PDB file of C-alpha atoms in Angstrom:
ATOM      1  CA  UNK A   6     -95.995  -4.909  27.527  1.00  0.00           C
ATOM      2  CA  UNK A   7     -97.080  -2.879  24.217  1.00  0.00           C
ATOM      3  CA  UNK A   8     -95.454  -3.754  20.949  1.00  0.00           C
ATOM      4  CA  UNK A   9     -93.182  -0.726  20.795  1.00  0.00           C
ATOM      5  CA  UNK A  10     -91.616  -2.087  23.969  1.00  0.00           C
ATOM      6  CA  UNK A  11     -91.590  -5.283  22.913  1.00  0.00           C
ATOM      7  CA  UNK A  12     -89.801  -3.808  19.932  1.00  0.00           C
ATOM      8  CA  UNK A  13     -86.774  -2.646  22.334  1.00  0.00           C
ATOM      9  CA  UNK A  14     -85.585  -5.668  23.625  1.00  0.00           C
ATOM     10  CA  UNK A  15     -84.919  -7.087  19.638  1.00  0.00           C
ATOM     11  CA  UNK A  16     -84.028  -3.737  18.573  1.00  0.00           C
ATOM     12  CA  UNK A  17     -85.769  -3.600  15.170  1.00  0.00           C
ATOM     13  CA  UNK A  18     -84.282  -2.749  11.950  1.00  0.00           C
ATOM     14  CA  UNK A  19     -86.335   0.441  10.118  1.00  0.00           C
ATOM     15  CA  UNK A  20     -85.305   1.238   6.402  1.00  0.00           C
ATOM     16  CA  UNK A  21     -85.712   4.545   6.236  1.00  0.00           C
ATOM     17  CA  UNK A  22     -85.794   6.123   2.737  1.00  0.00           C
ATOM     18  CA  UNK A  23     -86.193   9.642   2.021  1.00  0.00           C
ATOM     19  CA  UNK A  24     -84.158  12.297   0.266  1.00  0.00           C
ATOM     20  CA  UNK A  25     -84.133  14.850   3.370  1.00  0.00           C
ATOM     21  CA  UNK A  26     -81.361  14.221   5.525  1.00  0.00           C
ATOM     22  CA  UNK A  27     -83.096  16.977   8.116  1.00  0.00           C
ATOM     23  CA  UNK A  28     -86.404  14.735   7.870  1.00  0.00           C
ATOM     24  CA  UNK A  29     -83.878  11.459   8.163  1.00  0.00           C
ATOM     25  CA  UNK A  30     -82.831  12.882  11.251  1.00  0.00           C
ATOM     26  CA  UNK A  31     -85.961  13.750  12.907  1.00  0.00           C
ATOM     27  CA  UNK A  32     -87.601  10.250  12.050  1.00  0.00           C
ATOM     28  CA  UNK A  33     -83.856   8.659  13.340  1.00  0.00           C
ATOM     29  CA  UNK A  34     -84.104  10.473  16.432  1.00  0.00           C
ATOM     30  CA  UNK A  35     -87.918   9.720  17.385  1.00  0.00           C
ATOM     31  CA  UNK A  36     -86.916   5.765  16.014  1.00  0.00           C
ATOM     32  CA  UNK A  37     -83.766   5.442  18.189  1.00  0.00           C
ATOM     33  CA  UNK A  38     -86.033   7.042  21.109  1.00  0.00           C
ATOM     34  CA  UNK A  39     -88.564   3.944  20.660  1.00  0.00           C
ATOM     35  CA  UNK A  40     -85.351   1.203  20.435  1.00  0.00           C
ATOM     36  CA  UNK A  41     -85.122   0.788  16.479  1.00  0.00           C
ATOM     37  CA  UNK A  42     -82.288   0.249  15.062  1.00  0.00           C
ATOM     38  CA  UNK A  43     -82.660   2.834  11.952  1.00  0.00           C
ATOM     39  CA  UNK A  44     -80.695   2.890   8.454  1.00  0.00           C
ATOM     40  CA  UNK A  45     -81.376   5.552   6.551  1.00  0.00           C
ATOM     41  CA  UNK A  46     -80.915   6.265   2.482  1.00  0.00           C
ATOM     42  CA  UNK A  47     -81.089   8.797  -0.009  1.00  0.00           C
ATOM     43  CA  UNK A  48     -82.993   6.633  -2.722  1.00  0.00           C
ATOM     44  CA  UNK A  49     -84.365   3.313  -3.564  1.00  0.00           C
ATOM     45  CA  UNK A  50     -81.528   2.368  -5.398  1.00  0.00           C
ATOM     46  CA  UNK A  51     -79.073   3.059  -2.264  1.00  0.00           C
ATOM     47  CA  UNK A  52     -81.224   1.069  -0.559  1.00  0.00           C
ATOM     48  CA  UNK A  53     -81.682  -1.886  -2.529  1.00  0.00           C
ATOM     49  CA  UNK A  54     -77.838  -2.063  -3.185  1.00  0.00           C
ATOM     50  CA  UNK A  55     -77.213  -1.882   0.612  1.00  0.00           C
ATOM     51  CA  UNK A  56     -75.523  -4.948   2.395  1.00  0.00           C
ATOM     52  CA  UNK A  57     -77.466  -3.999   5.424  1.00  0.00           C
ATOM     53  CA  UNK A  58     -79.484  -7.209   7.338  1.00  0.00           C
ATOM     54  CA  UNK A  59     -82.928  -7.541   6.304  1.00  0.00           C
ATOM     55  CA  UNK A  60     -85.530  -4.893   8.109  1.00  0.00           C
ATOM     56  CA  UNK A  61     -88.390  -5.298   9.991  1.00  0.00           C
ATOM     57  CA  UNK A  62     -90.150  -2.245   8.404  1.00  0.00           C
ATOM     58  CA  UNK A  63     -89.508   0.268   5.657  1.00  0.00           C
ATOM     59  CA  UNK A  64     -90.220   3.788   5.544  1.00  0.00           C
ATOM     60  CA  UNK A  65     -90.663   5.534   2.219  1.00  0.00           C
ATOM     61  CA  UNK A  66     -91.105   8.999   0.929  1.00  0.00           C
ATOM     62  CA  UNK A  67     -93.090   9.694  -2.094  1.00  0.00           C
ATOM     63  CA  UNK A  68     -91.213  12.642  -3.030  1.00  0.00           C
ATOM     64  CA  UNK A  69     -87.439  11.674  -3.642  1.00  0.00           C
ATOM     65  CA  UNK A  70     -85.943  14.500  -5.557  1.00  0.00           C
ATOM     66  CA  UNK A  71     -84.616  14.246  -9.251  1.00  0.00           C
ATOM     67  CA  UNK A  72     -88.629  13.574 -10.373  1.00  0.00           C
ATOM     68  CA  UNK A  73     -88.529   9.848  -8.205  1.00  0.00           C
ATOM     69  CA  UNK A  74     -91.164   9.206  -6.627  1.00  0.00           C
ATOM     70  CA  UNK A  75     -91.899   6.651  -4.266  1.00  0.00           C
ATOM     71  CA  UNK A  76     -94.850   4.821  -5.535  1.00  0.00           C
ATOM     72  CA  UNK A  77     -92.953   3.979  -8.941  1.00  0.00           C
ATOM     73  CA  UNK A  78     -90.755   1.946  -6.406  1.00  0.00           C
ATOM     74  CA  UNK A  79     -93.421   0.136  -4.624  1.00  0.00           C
ATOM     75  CA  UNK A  80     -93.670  -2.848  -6.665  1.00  0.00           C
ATOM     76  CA  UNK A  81     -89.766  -2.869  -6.316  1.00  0.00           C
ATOM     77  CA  UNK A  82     -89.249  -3.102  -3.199  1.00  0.00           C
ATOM     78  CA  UNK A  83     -91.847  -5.647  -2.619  1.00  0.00           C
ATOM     79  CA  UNK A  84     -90.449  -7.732  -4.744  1.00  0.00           C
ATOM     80  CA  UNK A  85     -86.346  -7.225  -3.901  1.00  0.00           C
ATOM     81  CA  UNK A  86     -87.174  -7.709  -0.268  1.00  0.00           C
ATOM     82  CA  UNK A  87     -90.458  -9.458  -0.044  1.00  0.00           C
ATOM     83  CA  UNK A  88     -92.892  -9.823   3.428  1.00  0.00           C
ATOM     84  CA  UNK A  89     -91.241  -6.341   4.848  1.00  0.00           C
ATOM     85  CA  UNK A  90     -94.261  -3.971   5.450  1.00  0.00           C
ATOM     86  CA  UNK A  91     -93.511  -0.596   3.890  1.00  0.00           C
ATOM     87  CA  UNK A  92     -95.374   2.546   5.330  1.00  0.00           C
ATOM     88  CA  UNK A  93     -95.376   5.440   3.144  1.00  0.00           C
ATOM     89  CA  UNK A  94     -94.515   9.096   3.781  1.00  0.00           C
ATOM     90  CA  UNK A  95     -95.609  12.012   1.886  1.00  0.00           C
ATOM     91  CA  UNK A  96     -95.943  15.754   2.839  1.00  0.00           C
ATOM     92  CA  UNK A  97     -99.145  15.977   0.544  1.00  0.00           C
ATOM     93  CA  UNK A  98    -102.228  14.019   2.181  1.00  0.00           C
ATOM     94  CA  UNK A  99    -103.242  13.840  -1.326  1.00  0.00           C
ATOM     95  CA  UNK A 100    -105.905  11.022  -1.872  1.00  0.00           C
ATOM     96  CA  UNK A 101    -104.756   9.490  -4.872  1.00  0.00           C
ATOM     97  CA  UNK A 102    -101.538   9.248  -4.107  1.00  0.00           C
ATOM     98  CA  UNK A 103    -102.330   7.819  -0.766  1.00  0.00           C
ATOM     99  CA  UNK A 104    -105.003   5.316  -2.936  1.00  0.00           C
ATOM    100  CA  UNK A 105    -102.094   4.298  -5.538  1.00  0.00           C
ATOM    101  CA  UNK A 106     -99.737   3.494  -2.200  1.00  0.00           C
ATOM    102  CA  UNK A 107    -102.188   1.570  -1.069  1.00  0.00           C
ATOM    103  CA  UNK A 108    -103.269  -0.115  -3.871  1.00  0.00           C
ATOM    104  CA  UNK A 109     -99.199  -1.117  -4.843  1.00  0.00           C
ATOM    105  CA  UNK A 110     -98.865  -2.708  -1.171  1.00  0.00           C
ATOM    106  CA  UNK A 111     -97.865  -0.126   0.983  1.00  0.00           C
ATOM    107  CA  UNK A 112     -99.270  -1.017   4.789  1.00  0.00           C
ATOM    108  CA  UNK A 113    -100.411   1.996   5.765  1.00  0.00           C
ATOM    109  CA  UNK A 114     -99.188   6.055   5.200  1.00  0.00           C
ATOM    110  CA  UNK A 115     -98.214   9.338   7.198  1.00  0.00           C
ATOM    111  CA  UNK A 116     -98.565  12.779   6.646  1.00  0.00           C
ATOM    112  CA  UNK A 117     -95.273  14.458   7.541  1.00  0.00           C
ATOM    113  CA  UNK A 118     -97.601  17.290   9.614  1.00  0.00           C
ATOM    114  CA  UNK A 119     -97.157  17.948  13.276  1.00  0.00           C
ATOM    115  CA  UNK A 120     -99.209  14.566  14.353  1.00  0.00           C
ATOM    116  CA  UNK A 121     -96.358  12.317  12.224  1.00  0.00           C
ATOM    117  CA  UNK A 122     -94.469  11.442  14.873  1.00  0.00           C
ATOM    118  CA  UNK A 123     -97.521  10.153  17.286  1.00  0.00           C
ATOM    119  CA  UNK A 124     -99.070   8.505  13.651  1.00  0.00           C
ATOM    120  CA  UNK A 125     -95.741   6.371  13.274  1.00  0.00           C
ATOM    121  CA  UNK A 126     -95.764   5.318  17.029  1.00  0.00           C
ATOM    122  CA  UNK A 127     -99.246   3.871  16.478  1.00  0.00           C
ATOM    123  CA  UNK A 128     -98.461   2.447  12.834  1.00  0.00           C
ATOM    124  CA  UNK A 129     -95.337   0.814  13.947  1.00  0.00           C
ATOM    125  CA  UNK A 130     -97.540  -0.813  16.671  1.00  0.00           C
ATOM    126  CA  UNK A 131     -99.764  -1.689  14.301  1.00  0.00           C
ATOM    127  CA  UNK A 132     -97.072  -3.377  11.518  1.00  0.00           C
ATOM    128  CA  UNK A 133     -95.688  -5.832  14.556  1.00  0.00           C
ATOM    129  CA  UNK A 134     -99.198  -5.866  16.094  1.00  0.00           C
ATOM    130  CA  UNK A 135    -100.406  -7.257  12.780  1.00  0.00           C
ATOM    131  CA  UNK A 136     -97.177  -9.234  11.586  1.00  0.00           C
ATOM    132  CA  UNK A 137     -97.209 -11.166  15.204  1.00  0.00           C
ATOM    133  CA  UNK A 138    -100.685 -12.166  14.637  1.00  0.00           C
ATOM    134  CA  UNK A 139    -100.104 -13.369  10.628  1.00  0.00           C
ATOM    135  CA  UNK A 140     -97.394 -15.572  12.000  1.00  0.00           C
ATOM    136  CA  UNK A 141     -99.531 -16.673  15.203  1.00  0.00           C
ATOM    137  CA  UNK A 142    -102.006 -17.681  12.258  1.00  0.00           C
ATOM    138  CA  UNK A 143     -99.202 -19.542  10.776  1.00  0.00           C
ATOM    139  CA  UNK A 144     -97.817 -21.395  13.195  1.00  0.00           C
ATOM    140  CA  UNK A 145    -101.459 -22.565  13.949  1.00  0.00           C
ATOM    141  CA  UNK A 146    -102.030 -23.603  10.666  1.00  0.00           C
ATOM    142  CA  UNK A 147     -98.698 -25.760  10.752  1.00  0.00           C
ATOM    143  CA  UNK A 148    -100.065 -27.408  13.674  1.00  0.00           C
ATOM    144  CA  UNK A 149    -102.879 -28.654  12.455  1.00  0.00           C
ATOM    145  CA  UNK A 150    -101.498 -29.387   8.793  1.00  0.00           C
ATOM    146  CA  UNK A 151     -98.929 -31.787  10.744  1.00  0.00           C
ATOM    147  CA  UNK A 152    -101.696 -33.426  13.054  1.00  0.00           C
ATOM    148  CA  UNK A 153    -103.829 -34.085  10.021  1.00  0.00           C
ATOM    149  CA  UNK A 154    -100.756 -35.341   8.349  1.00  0.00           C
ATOM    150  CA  UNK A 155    -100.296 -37.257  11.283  1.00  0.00           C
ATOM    151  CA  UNK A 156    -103.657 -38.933  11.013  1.00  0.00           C
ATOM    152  CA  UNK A 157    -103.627 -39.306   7.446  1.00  0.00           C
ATOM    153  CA  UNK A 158    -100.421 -41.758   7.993  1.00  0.00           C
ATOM    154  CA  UNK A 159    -101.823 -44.000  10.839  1.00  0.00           C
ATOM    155  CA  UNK A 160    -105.090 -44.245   9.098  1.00  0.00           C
ATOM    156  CA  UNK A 161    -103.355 -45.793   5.666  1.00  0.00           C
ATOM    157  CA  UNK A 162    -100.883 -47.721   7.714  1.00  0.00           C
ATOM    158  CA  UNK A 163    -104.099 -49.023   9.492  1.00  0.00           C
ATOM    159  CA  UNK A 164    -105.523 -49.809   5.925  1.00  0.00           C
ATOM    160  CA  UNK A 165    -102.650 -51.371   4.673  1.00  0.00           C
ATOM    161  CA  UNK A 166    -102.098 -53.671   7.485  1.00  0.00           C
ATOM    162  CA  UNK A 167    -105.939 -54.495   7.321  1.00  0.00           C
ATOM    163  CA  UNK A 168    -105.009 -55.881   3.915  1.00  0.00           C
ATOM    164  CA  UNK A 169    -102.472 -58.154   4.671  1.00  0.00           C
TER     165      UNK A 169
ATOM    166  CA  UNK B  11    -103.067  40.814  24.880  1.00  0.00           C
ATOM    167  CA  UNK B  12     -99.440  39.162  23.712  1.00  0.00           C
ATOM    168  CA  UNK B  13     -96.622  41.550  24.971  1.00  0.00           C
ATOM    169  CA  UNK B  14     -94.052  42.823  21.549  1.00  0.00           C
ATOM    170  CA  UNK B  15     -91.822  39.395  22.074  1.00  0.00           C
ATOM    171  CA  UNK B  16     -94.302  36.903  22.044  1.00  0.00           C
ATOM    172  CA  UNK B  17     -95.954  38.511  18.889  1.00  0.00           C
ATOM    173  CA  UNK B  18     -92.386  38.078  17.688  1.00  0.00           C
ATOM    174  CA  UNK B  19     -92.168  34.281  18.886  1.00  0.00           C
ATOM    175  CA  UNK B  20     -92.376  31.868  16.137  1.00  0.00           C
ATOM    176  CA  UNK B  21     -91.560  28.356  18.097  1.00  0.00           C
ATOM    177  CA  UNK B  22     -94.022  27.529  20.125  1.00  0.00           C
ATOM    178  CA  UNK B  23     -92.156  25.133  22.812  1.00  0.00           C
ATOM    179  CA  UNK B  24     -95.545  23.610  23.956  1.00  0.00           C
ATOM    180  CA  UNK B  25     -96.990  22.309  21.056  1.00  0.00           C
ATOM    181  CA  UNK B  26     -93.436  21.170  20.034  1.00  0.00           C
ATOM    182  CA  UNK B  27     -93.280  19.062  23.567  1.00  0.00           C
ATOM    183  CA  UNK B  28     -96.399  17.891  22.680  1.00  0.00           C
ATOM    184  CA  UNK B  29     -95.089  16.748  19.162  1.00  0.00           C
ATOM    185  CA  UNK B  30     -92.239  14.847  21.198  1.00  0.00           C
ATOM    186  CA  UNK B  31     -95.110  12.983  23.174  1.00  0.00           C
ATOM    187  CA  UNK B  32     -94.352  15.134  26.324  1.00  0.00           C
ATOM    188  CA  UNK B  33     -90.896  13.472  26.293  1.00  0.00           C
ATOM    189  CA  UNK B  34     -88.536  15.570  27.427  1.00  0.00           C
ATOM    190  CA  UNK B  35     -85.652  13.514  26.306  1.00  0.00           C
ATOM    191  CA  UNK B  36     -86.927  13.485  23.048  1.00  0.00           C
ATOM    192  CA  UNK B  37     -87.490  16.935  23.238  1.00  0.00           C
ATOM    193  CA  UNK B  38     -83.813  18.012  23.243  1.00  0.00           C
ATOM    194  CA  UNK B  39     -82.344  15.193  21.051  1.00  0.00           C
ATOM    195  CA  UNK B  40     -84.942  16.754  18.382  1.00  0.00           C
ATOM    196  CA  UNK B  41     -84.474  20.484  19.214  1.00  0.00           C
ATOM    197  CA  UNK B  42     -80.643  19.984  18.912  1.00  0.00           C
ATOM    198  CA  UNK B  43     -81.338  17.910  15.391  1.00  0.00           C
ATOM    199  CA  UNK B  44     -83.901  20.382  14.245  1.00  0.00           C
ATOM    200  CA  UNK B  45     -82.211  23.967  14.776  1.00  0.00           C
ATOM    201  CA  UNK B  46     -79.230  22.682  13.002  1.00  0.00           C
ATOM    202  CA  UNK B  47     -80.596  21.330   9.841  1.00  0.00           C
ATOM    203  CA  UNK B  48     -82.381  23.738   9.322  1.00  0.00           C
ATOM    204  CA  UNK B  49     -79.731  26.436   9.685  1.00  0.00           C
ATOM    205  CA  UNK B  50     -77.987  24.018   6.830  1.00  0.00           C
ATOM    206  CA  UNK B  51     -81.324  24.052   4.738  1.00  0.00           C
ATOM    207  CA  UNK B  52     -81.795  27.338   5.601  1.00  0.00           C
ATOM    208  CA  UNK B  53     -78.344  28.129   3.798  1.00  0.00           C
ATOM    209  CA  UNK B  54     -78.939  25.357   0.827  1.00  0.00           C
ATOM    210  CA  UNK B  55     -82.088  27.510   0.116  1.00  0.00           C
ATOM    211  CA  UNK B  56     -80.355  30.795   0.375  1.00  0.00           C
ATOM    212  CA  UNK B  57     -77.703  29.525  -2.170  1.00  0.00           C
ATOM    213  CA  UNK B  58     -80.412  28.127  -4.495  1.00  0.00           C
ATOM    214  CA  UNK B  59     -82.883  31.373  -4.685  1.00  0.00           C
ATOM    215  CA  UNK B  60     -79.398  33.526  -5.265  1.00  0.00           C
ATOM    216  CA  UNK B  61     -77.834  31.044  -8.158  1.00  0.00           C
ATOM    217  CA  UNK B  62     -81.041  30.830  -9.599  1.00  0.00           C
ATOM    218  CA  UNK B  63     -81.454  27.032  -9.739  1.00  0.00           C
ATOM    219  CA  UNK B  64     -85.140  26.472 -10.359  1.00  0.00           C
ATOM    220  CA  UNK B  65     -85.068  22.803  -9.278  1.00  0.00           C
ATOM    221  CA  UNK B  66     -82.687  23.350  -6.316  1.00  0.00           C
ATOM    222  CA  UNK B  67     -85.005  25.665  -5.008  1.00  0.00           C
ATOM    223  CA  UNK B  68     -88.182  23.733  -5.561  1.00  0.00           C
ATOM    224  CA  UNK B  69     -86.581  20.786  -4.025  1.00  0.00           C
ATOM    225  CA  UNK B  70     -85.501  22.498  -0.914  1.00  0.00           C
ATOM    226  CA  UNK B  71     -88.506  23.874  -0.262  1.00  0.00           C
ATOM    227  CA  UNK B  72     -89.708  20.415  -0.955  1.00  0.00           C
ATOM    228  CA  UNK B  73     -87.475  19.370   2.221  1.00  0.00           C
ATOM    229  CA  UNK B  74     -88.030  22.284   4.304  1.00  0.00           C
ATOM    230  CA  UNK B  75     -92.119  21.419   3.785  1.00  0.00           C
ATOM    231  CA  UNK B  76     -91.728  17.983   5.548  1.00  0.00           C
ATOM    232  CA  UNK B  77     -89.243  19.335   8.253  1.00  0.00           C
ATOM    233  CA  UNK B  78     -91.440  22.047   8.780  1.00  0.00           C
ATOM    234  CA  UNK B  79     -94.977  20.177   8.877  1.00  0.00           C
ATOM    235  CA  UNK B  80     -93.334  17.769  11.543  1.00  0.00           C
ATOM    236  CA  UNK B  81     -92.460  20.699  13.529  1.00  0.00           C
ATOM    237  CA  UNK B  82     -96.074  21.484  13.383  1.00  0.00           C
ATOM    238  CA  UNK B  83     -94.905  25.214  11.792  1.00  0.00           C
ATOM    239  CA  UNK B  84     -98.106  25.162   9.431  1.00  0.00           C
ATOM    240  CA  UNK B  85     -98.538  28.797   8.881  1.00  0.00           C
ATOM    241  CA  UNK B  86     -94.705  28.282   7.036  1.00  0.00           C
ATOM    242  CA  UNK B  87     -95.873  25.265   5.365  1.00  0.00           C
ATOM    243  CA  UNK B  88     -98.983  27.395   3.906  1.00  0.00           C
ATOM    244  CA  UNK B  89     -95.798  29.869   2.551  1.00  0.00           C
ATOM    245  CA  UNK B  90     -94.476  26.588   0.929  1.00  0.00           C
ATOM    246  CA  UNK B  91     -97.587  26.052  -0.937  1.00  0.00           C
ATOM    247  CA  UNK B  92     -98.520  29.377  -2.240  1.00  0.00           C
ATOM    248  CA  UNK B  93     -94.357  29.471  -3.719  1.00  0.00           C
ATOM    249  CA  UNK B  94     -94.665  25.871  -5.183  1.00  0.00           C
ATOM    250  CA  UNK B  95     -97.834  26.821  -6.784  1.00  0.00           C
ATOM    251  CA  UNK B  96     -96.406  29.675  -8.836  1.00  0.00           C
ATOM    252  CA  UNK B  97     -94.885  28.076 -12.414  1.00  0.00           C
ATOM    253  CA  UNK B  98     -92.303  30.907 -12.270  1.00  0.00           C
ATOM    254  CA  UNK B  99     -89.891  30.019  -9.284  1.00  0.00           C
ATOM    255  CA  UNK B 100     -87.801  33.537  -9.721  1.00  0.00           C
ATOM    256  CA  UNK B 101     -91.134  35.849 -10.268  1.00  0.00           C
ATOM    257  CA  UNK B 102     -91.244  38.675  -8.929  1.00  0.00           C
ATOM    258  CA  UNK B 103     -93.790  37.863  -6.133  1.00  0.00           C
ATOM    259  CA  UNK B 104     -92.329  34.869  -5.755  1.00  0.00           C
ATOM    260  CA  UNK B 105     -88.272  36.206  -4.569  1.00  0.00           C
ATOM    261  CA  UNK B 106     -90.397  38.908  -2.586  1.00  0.00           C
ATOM    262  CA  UNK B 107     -92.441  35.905  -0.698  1.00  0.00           C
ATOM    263  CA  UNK B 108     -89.214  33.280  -0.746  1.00  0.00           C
ATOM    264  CA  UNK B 109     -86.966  36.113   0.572  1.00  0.00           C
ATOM    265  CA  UNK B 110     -89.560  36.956   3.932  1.00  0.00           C
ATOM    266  CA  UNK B 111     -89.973  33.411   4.587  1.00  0.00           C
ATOM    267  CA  UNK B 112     -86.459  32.803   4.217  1.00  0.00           C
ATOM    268  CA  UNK B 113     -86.177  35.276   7.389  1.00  0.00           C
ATOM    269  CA  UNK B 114     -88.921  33.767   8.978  1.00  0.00           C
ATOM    270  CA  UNK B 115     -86.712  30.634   8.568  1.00  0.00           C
ATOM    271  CA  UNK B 116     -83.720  32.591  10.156  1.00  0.00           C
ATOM    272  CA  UNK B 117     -85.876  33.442  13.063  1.00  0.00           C
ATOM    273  CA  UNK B 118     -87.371  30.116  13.527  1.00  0.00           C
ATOM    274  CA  UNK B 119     -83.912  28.489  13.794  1.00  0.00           C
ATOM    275  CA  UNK B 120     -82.608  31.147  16.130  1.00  0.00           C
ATOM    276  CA  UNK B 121     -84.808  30.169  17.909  1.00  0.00           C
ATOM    277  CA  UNK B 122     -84.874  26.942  18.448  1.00  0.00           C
ATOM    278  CA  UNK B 123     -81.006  27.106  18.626  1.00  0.00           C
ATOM    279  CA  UNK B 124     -81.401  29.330  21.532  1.00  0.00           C
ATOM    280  CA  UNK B 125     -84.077  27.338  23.421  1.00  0.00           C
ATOM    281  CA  UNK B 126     -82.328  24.201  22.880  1.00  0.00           C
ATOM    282  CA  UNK B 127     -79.122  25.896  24.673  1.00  0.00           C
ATOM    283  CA  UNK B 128     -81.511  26.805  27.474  1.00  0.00           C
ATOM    284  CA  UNK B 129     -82.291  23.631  27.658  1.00  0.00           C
ATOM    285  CA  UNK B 130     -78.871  21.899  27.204  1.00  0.00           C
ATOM    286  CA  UNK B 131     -77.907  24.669  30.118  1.00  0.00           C
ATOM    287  CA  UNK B 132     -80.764  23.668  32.498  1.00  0.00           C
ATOM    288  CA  UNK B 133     -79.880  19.762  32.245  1.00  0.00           C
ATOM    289  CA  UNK B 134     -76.177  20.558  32.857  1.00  0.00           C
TER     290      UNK B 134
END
């Protein structure tokens, strides 16, 4: 089973935040079509004030009207609701823009162009793909912190009954 | 040689199936979306160009650009650009291009509106 199915039977939560309620639609429509559960709003601040659960995954425009722009938010949103991969959107494939995204923590970005929809199919895939594996690591590394643990305490209760 | 109506065609329902991953499904939840936003943006821009709101415009066809690119309409898109780039929103050129594209937009949505009827009609 891919990740995208994967993704249907715990219906995901996607954030999606962009000032175009046509483009909200479109990206809703493709999302509900792959089993996400999708919230959409018009800015950062709607967004951060929202009493919605926790998502999986946030979408984020650059461009969001009234001069906003999404990479000023970045560090935001990272911090307000921290270990949620955030993939960028942005009509301009413009380098530095892309770069700054980047660079501020965004996982990866999409050009809203005619191969978006196939792009965030694949990204998507890749956010869980990725997150599954960081908290495979994790679990691992809990494992053997609580073995060694383990040892550590039978090897001083060894020593201190050696002393008596 | 393309006959009169297909030189007159604007949506291309191939490449927009292949945009929708060759889902059909998808196809007409997006179609039905599509052709009515952007008969409402269509409007919103309309409004803007004739009340002469500078930033209302830009911003719509801010909108219309990422709507547009997803719908894999580039040859709109490259209309976008060349109106954004002007500094003067209301020049001369710039109502002259705004007003043809804002036909082309017309057309487009027709349509889509139409083929998505089709469509709606074939599934029923």
């Amino acid at each position: 089973m891919d990740t995208v199915s994967q993704t249907i039977s715990k219906k995901k939560i996607v954030y999606v935040i962009d000032d175009s309620e046509s483009y909200q639609k479109i990206l809703q429509a493709h999302l509900d079509q792959l089993g996400f559960q999708v919230v959409s709003f018009f800015s950062v601040k709607d967004c951060l004030n929202s009493q919605h659960p926790k998502p999986d995954v946030i979408l984020l425009d650059q461009n969001l009207g009234d001069g906003e722009l999404g990479t000023n938010h970045l560090p935001q949103l990272r911090s307000r609701i921290p270990a949620v991969p955030i993939v960028f959107l942005s009509v301009d494939g413009n380098v530095s823009i892309v770069t700054e995204a980047v660079r501020k923590g965004a996982f990866d970005y999409i050009e809203k162009n005619s191969a978006a929809f196939v792009r965030l199919r694949t990204t998507l895939d890749n956010v869980f793909n990725s997150f599954d594996k960081q908290k495979r690591i994790r679990q691992k590394i809990l494992v053997v912190l609580g073995i060694l643990g383990f040892l550590a305490l039978m090897v001083l209760w060894g020593w201190y009954f050696g002393q008596l | 040689m393309p006959t009169a109506a297909q030189k007159f065609m604007v949506f291309d329902q191939d490449s927009f199936l292949s945009i929708c991953n060759g889902d059909h499904e998808l196809e007409n939840n997006l179609l039905n979306v599509i052709s009515h936003s952007l008969i409402k943006e269509t409007y919103k821009l309309e409004m803007a160009g004739n009340q002469r709101e500078t930033e209302g415009l830009r911003q719509q066809w801010h909108h219309l650009k990422g709507t547009l690119g997803g719908l894999g309409q580039l040859h709109l898109c490259k209309i976008i650009d060349q109106l954004e780039a002007s500094d003067h929103a209301f020049s001369p050129s710039n109502l002259l291009l705004h007003s043809s594209f804002v036909n082309k937009l017309k057309i487009l949505a027709l349509e889509m509106e139409k083929f998505s009827k089709m469509k709606q009609k074939i599934s029923n």
